[in-house]
Structures are given as structure tokens and as C-alpha cells.
XYZ file of N, CA and C in Angstrom:
492
model
N 153.414 73.674 121.008
C 154.508 74.492 120.538
C 155.687 74.478 121.495
N 155.491 74.001 122.723
C 156.579 73.993 123.688
C 157.428 72.734 123.614
N 157.000 71.749 122.870
C 157.756 70.499 122.760
C 159.022 70.728 121.943
N 160.091 70.001 122.314
C 161.304 70.121 121.506
C 161.195 69.210 120.286
N 162.168 69.327 119.384
C 162.121 68.591 118.112
C 162.041 67.086 118.326
N 162.765 66.564 119.301
C 162.759 65.120 119.557
C 161.378 64.638 119.998
N 160.727 65.414 120.853
C 159.375 65.059 121.293
C 158.396 65.091 120.122
N 158.521 66.100 119.288
C 157.619 66.229 118.140
C 157.767 65.068 117.168
N 158.999 64.593 116.975
C 159.242 63.511 116.019
C 158.695 62.171 116.501
N 158.318 62.081 117.770
C 157.703 60.858 118.294
C 156.261 60.714 117.805
N 155.698 61.805 117.322
C 154.325 61.795 116.817
C 154.338 61.247 115.395
N 153.443 60.323 115.138
C 153.366 59.697 113.818
C 153.184 60.744 112.725
N 154.030 60.682 111.702
C 153.933 61.591 110.568
C 154.775 62.849 110.698
N 155.351 63.086 111.868
C 156.193 64.270 112.067
C 157.645 63.890 111.783
N 158.207 64.488 110.749
C 159.602 64.249 110.381
C 160.441 65.464 110.777
N 161.737 65.402 110.499
C 162.660 66.470 110.894
C 162.198 67.853 110.447
N 161.829 67.974 109.187
C 161.455 69.283 108.649
C 160.191 69.830 109.316
N 159.238 68.956 109.571
C 157.995 69.383 110.211
C 158.264 69.808 111.647
N 159.084 69.035 112.347
C 159.428 69.372 113.731
C 160.125 70.726 113.791
N 161.048 70.952 112.879
C 161.754 72.231 112.829
C 160.779 73.368 112.528
N 159.881 73.151 111.593
C 158.886 74.161 111.241
C 158.023 74.526 112.452
N 157.580 73.526 113.191
C 156.735 73.781 114.359
C 157.493 74.555 115.434
N 158.759 74.238 115.628
C 159.583 74.976 116.593
C 159.773 76.429 116.133
N 159.957 76.603 114.830
C 160.140 77.952 114.294
C 158.874 78.796 114.432
N 157.710 78.154 114.366
C 156.454 78.889 114.542
C 156.419 79.603 115.887
N 156.868 78.916 116.933
C 156.892 79.543 118.258
C 157.839 80.739 118.248
N 159.014 80.572 117.673
C 159.986 81.670 117.628
C 159.439 82.861 116.839
N 158.738 82.590 115.756
C 158.137 83.663 114.952
C 157.062 84.383 115.763
N 156.250 83.628 116.494
C 155.206 84.233 117.323
C 155.821 85.136 118.390
N 156.919 84.694 118.992
C 157.592 85.498 120.014
C 158.148 86.783 119.398
N 158.776 86.664 118.236
C 159.300 87.857 117.555
C 158.180 88.829 117.193
N 157.042 88.284 116.776
C 155.886 89.116 116.447
C 155.414 89.887 117.687
N 155.318 89.183 118.816
C 154.887 89.838 120.052
C 155.908 90.878 120.505
N 157.202 90.549 120.349
C 158.249 91.507 120.722
C 158.158 92.765 119.853
N 157.903 92.586 118.581
C 157.748 93.723 117.664
C 156.584 94.609 118.120
N 155.549 93.987 118.662
C 154.393 94.731 119.155
C 154.692 95.601 120.363
N 155.828 95.355 121.021
C 156.215 96.169 122.170
C 156.830 97.504 121.751
N 157.271 97.580 120.525
C 157.992 98.767 120.069
C 157.067 99.966 119.891
N 157.592 101.120 120.254
C 156.909 102.407 120.079
C 155.581 102.503 120.824
N 155.493 101.824 121.955
C 154.279 101.892 122.777
C 154.680 102.235 124.207
N 153.833 102.979 124.896
C 154.022 103.233 126.320
C 153.633 101.946 127.043
N 154.631 101.206 127.479
C 154.364 99.872 128.022
C 153.685 99.901 129.385
N 153.756 101.021 130.095
C 153.053 101.089 131.372
C 151.564 101.317 131.179
N 151.186 101.929 130.068
C 149.753 102.105 129.809
C 149.191 100.947 128.983
N 150.061 100.045 128.522
C 149.635 98.854 127.773
C 150.302 97.599 128.348
N 150.113 97.338 129.641
C 150.851 96.221 130.248
C 150.484 94.849 129.690
N 149.296 94.690 129.152
C 148.876 93.374 128.647
C 149.795 92.874 127.538
N 150.278 93.773 126.675
C 151.153 93.313 125.589
C 152.510 92.863 126.125
N 152.959 93.491 127.213
C 154.215 93.058 127.844
C 154.023 91.667 128.429
N 152.928 91.469 129.147
C 152.669 90.177 129.775
C 152.491 89.082 128.724
N 151.795 89.395 127.637
C 151.621 88.407 126.563
C 152.969 87.990 125.986
N 153.835 88.965 125.752
C 155.175 88.656 125.230
C 155.958 87.800 126.224
N 155.960 88.207 127.490
C 156.730 87.467 128.496
C 156.200 86.049 128.665
N 154.871 85.890 128.655
C 154.294 84.538 128.760
C 154.739 83.685 127.584
N 154.666 84.232 126.386
C 155.037 83.459 125.193
C 156.513 83.104 125.186
N 157.351 84.030 125.612
C 158.791 83.785 125.521
C 159.333 82.936 126.662
N 158.636 82.883 127.793
C 159.135 82.121 128.940
C 158.394 80.806 129.172
N 157.162 80.714 128.705
C 156.359 79.511 128.935
C 156.966 78.310 128.218
N 156.944 77.182 128.883
C 157.402 75.948 128.259
C 158.866 75.645 128.484
N 159.611 76.604 128.999
C 161.027 76.355 129.278
C 161.136 75.420 130.480
N 162.045 74.472 130.405
C 162.221 73.528 131.516
C 163.164 74.077 132.578
N 163.852 75.165 132.275
C 164.737 75.823 133.234
C 164.261 77.247 133.456
N 164.570 77.784 134.648
C 164.220 79.174 134.906
C 165.056 80.090 134.029
N 164.398 81.081 133.464
C 165.076 82.106 132.668
C 164.729 83.462 133.254
N 165.688 84.354 133.236
C 165.499 85.700 133.764
C 165.652 86.692 132.623
N 164.565 87.384 132.294
C 164.567 88.367 131.201
C 164.415 89.771 131.772
N 164.949 90.724 131.025
C 164.841 92.122 131.416
C 164.407 92.947 130.210
N 163.365 93.748 130.408
C 162.892 94.678 129.383
C 163.381 96.064 129.807
N 164.180 96.686 128.953
C 164.714 98.013 129.241
C 163.861 99.059 128.528
N 163.472 100.112 129.269
C 162.592 101.146 128.730
C 163.250 102.516 128.784
N 162.820 103.379 127.861
C 163.326 104.753 127.829
C 162.414 105.658 128.661
N 162.662 106.962 128.602
C 161.896 107.921 129.391
C 160.432 108.026 129.020
N 160.051 107.512 127.853
C 158.638 107.499 127.442
C 158.002 106.135 127.713
N 158.700 105.302 128.475
C 158.267 103.931 128.793
C 158.123 103.069 127.553
N 158.945 103.354 126.549
C 158.976 102.537 125.339
C 160.180 101.602 125.405
N 160.003 100.415 124.842
C 161.046 99.404 124.902
C 162.286 99.835 124.127
N 163.431 99.669 124.773
C 164.717 99.838 124.100
C 165.145 98.477 123.562
N 165.148 97.495 124.450
C 165.508 96.125 124.076
C 165.072 95.164 125.175
N 165.102 93.880 124.856
C 164.838 92.811 125.821
C 166.066 91.917 125.831
N 166.519 91.554 127.021
C 167.677 90.672 127.134
C 167.376 89.542 128.104
N 167.878 88.354 127.782
C 167.863 87.248 128.738
C 169.173 87.351 129.501
N 169.082 87.655 130.788
C 170.293 87.852 131.576
C 170.818 86.565 132.183
N 169.942 85.596 132.372
C 170.398 84.368 133.016
C 169.436 83.233 132.715
N 169.994 82.065 132.473
C 169.218 80.830 132.415
C 169.755 79.953 133.525
N 168.870 79.435 134.347
C 169.306 78.678 135.513
C 168.976 77.205 135.424
N 168.503 76.688 136.543
C 168.145 75.276 136.641
C 166.625 75.162 136.689
N 166.128 73.965 136.971
C 164.678 73.752 136.974
C 163.952 74.581 138.025
N 164.642 74.979 139.088
C 163.941 75.721 140.134
C 164.684 76.967 140.612
N 165.701 77.392 139.865
C 166.451 78.554 140.325
C 167.183 79.240 139.179
N 167.162 80.543 139.229
C 167.931 81.351 138.289
C 168.548 82.486 139.094
N 169.841 82.456 139.257
C 170.522 83.461 140.063
C 170.940 84.622 139.168
N 170.436 85.791 139.491
C 170.828 86.997 138.760
C 171.342 87.995 139.786
N 172.323 88.747 139.390
C 172.922 89.707 140.301
C 172.428 91.113 139.993
N 171.999 91.860 141.019
C 171.535 93.228 140.803
C 172.556 94.069 140.033
N 173.827 93.845 140.295
C 174.885 94.580 139.594
C 174.761 94.405 138.074
N 174.455 93.180 137.630
C 174.332 92.892 136.199
C 173.134 93.638 135.601
N 172.028 93.681 136.335
C 170.840 94.398 135.858
C 171.162 95.887 135.716
N 171.832 96.457 136.727
C 172.211 97.871 136.676
C 173.173 98.118 135.515
N 174.161 97.250 135.373
C 175.142 97.386 134.287
C 174.463 97.414 132.918
N 173.542 96.471 132.681
C 172.858 96.396 131.386
C 171.900 97.579 131.200
N 171.264 98.020 132.283
C 170.362 99.176 132.194
C 171.147 100.433 131.813
N 172.305 100.630 132.428
C 173.142 101.783 132.088
C 173.650 101.677 130.653
N 174.073 100.496 130.259
C 174.566 100.276 128.898
C 173.492 100.634 127.863
N 172.240 100.273 128.172
C 171.125 100.513 127.247
C 170.485 101.892 127.423
N 171.039 102.718 128.323
C 170.517 104.063 128.582
C 169.047 104.013 129.003
N 168.711 103.034 129.816
C 167.330 102.848 130.266
C 167.012 103.769 131.438
N 165.755 104.185 131.515
C 165.273 104.916 132.681
C 164.310 104.058 133.498
N 163.897 102.944 132.919
C 163.008 102.013 133.601
C 163.295 100.587 133.174
N 162.972 99.652 134.064
C 163.261 98.241 133.826
C 162.075 97.400 134.285
N 161.732 96.410 133.474
C 160.779 95.371 133.878
C 161.572 94.073 133.880
N 161.574 93.379 135.017
C 162.261 92.091 135.089
C 161.213 90.985 135.093
N 161.610 89.820 134.620
C 160.671 88.695 134.558
C 161.439 87.391 134.607
N 160.810 86.403 135.193
C 161.351 85.050 135.127
C 160.193 84.070 135.170
N 160.492 82.850 134.776
C 159.453 81.828 134.769
C 159.631 80.886 135.951
N 158.559 80.229 136.314
C 158.574 79.127 137.270
C 158.168 77.889 136.475
N 159.140 77.079 136.027
C 158.821 75.912 135.193
C 157.807 74.957 135.822
N 157.758 74.910 137.146
C 156.791 74.035 137.816
C 155.371 74.577 137.700
N 155.241 75.839 137.296
C 153.923 76.398 137.044
C 153.366 77.277 138.137
N 153.913 77.208 139.331
C 153.377 77.998 140.435
C 153.620 79.485 140.214
N 152.661 80.291 140.587
C 152.803 81.738 140.432
C 153.199 82.428 141.728
N 153.107 81.712 142.828
C 153.400 82.317 144.124
C 154.877 82.686 144.208
N 155.170 83.978 144.462
C 156.569 84.382 144.599
C 157.209 83.704 145.814
N 158.440 83.277 145.635
C 159.189 82.684 146.741
C 159.823 83.805 147.561
N 160.358 83.452 148.697
C 161.071 84.429 149.514
C 162.258 85.000 148.731
N 162.923 84.137 147.949
C 164.028 84.598 147.092
C 163.544 85.606 146.053
N 162.332 85.414 145.526
C 161.777 86.351 144.546
C 161.601 87.738 145.165
N 161.084 87.785 146.392
C 160.922 89.073 147.073
C 162.276 89.710 147.366
N 163.228 88.883 147.798
C 164.561 89.389 148.135
C 165.254 89.983 146.915
N 165.232 89.265 145.787
C 165.921 89.763 144.589
C 165.206 90.988 144.018
N 163.887 91.026 144.116
C 163.140 92.201 143.651
C 163.559 93.433 144.436
N 163.606 93.293 145.749
C 164.007 94.406 146.613
C 165.444 94.837 146.298
N 166.345 93.862 146.146
C 167.759 94.172 145.883
C 167.937 94.881 144.539
N 167.247 94.398 143.514
C 167.352 95.027 142.190
C 166.736 96.423 142.215
N 165.593 96.558 142.866
C 164.943 97.870 142.963
C 165.866 98.875 143.648
N 166.482 98.464 144.763
C 167.381 99.353 145.501
C 168.626 99.693 144.688
N 169.187 98.704 143.987
C 170.391 98.934 143.180
C 170.096 99.895 142.029
N 168.969 99.699 141.356
C 168.596 100.589 140.250
C 168.336 102.013 140.740
N 167.739 102.114 141.923
C 167.406 103.423 142.478
C 168.657 104.283 142.676
N 169.791 103.651 142.996
C 171.025 104.414 143.231
C 171.527 105.115 141.972
N 171.097 104.649 140.804
C 171.502 105.281 139.539
C 170.293 105.905 138.827
N 169.245 106.177 139.609
C 168.054 106.879 139.119
C 167.335 106.137 137.991
N 167.250 104.818 138.131
C 166.498 103.983 137.191
C 165.401 103.289 137.989
N 164.193 103.271 137.455
C 163.046 102.705 138.169
C 162.831 101.235 137.811
N 162.583 100.425 138.821
C 162.094 99.061 138.584
C 160.579 99.190 138.469
N 160.049 98.916 137.288
C 158.633 99.145 137.009
C 157.759 97.935 137.284
N 158.332 96.742 137.190
C 157.572 95.529 137.494
C 158.518 94.343 137.555
N 158.083 93.323 138.242
C 158.723 92.011 138.240
C 157.590 91.031 137.954
N 157.723 90.293 136.878
C 156.672 89.385 136.430
C 157.161 87.950 136.567
N 156.331 87.110 137.170
C 156.608 85.674 137.242
C 155.634 84.985 136.298
N 156.163 84.185 135.397
C 155.344 83.478 134.416
C 155.215 82.025 134.836
N 153.966 81.560 134.956
C 153.694 80.155 135.253
C 153.272 79.434 133.985
N 152.579 78.326 134.140
C 152.158 77.553 132.967
C 151.120 78.276 132.121
N 150.135 78.888 132.764
C 149.045 79.505 132.007
C 148.751 80.945 132.384
N 149.502 81.485 133.313
C 149.200 82.826 133.786
C 150.480 83.490 134.272
N 150.342 84.649 134.872
C 151.500 85.376 135.373
C 151.141 86.057 136.687
N 152.168 86.426 137.437
C 152.021 87.202 138.661
C 152.811 88.485 138.466
N 152.191 89.614 138.692
C 152.840 90.912 138.551
C 153.027 91.543 139.930
N 154.277 91.825 140.282
C 154.538 92.516 141.543
C 153.890 93.898 141.518
N 153.889 94.550 140.367
C 153.275 95.882 140.228
C 151.768 95.810 140.484
N 151.102 94.842 139.870
C 149.652 94.705 140.049
C 149.277 94.336 141.474
N 150.247 93.803 142.216
C 150.009 93.435 143.612
C 150.631 94.451 144.571
N 150.875 95.658 144.056
C 151.371 96.790 144.848
C 152.665 96.505 145.603
N 153.544 95.730 144.965
C 154.805 95.415 145.622
C 155.978 96.159 144.995
N 155.814 96.688 143.812
C 156.881 97.476 143.165
C 156.419 98.913 143.098
């Protein structure tokens, strides 16, 4: 499901319409998982958040930075992709995260990005940006609830590792 249309059409019997259909299946699955985030306390049901983030970030050849904005009941307000970067870097500014959190009237934020190479180990930059975003959000009384790194088959949660 992570292959693009051109890759799919290289397979014998796969034509334009079939390739498009297969690509749409992934998008439908992601929308289904996103719908499952609604009206749930996401801190007491973290597995559904991780499943959604894995599905939406896995397979991308470039780093993407997503933000899940939550209300006072830890229910999802919305999910936004704040930045798409290069194969090994996605630069996001804490100011932008704070701006979008205030715009969405969020009281909590979960940030996530993928590592296209598949590694789950946070880089020094990952720790630095997590700290910077957490500190920036704190100044406006918004909590950073987790930072999730998505690899090829799994994820790393800063919250589960007592870092957030």
C-alpha cells in the first residue's frame, strides 16, 4: 500500500485504475483510523493514536511532522501536517506549533514525525525540538502530551519512555 502509482503499474496486470484504487485504499484506511480518534480520551487510549500515526506516516520517503491537537477532555480537535521535509530532516518551528495550538483552542498536543530510514532511535535534534516545543507550549498553558517517532514497523513514544 505504500508504493506509488508508477511502482504499482510495473506489476503485471496493474493498470492506471487499479493503481489509483490501491492508493485510495490506503487513504481510506487512514481516514477510518482518524475517525476512530474522535470523541475518545486519547491519553487513556494511546494505541489508537499510535495506529493512526503509523498508518499515516509509514511509507513516506520524506520526513513529515504531524500534530494532533486535543481539548480539555483529551479528545482530538484536529490533526495537521505542519511540515514535510527531506529524506532525513523535517524542520518545524515551536512558534508554528504554538500558533496552530492556539488557533485550534487546544489544551494538549501530540507531535509526531516519521524516520523514513526506519530507525526509531531519537536523534539529538529530536530531543532538542521536543524540549523546545514543550517549553514554548508551556508558556501559553498548553501541554505537550507526547512526541511519537514512526519507523518502518513500529514507533517510539517519548511519553512511554518518561521523556515528556
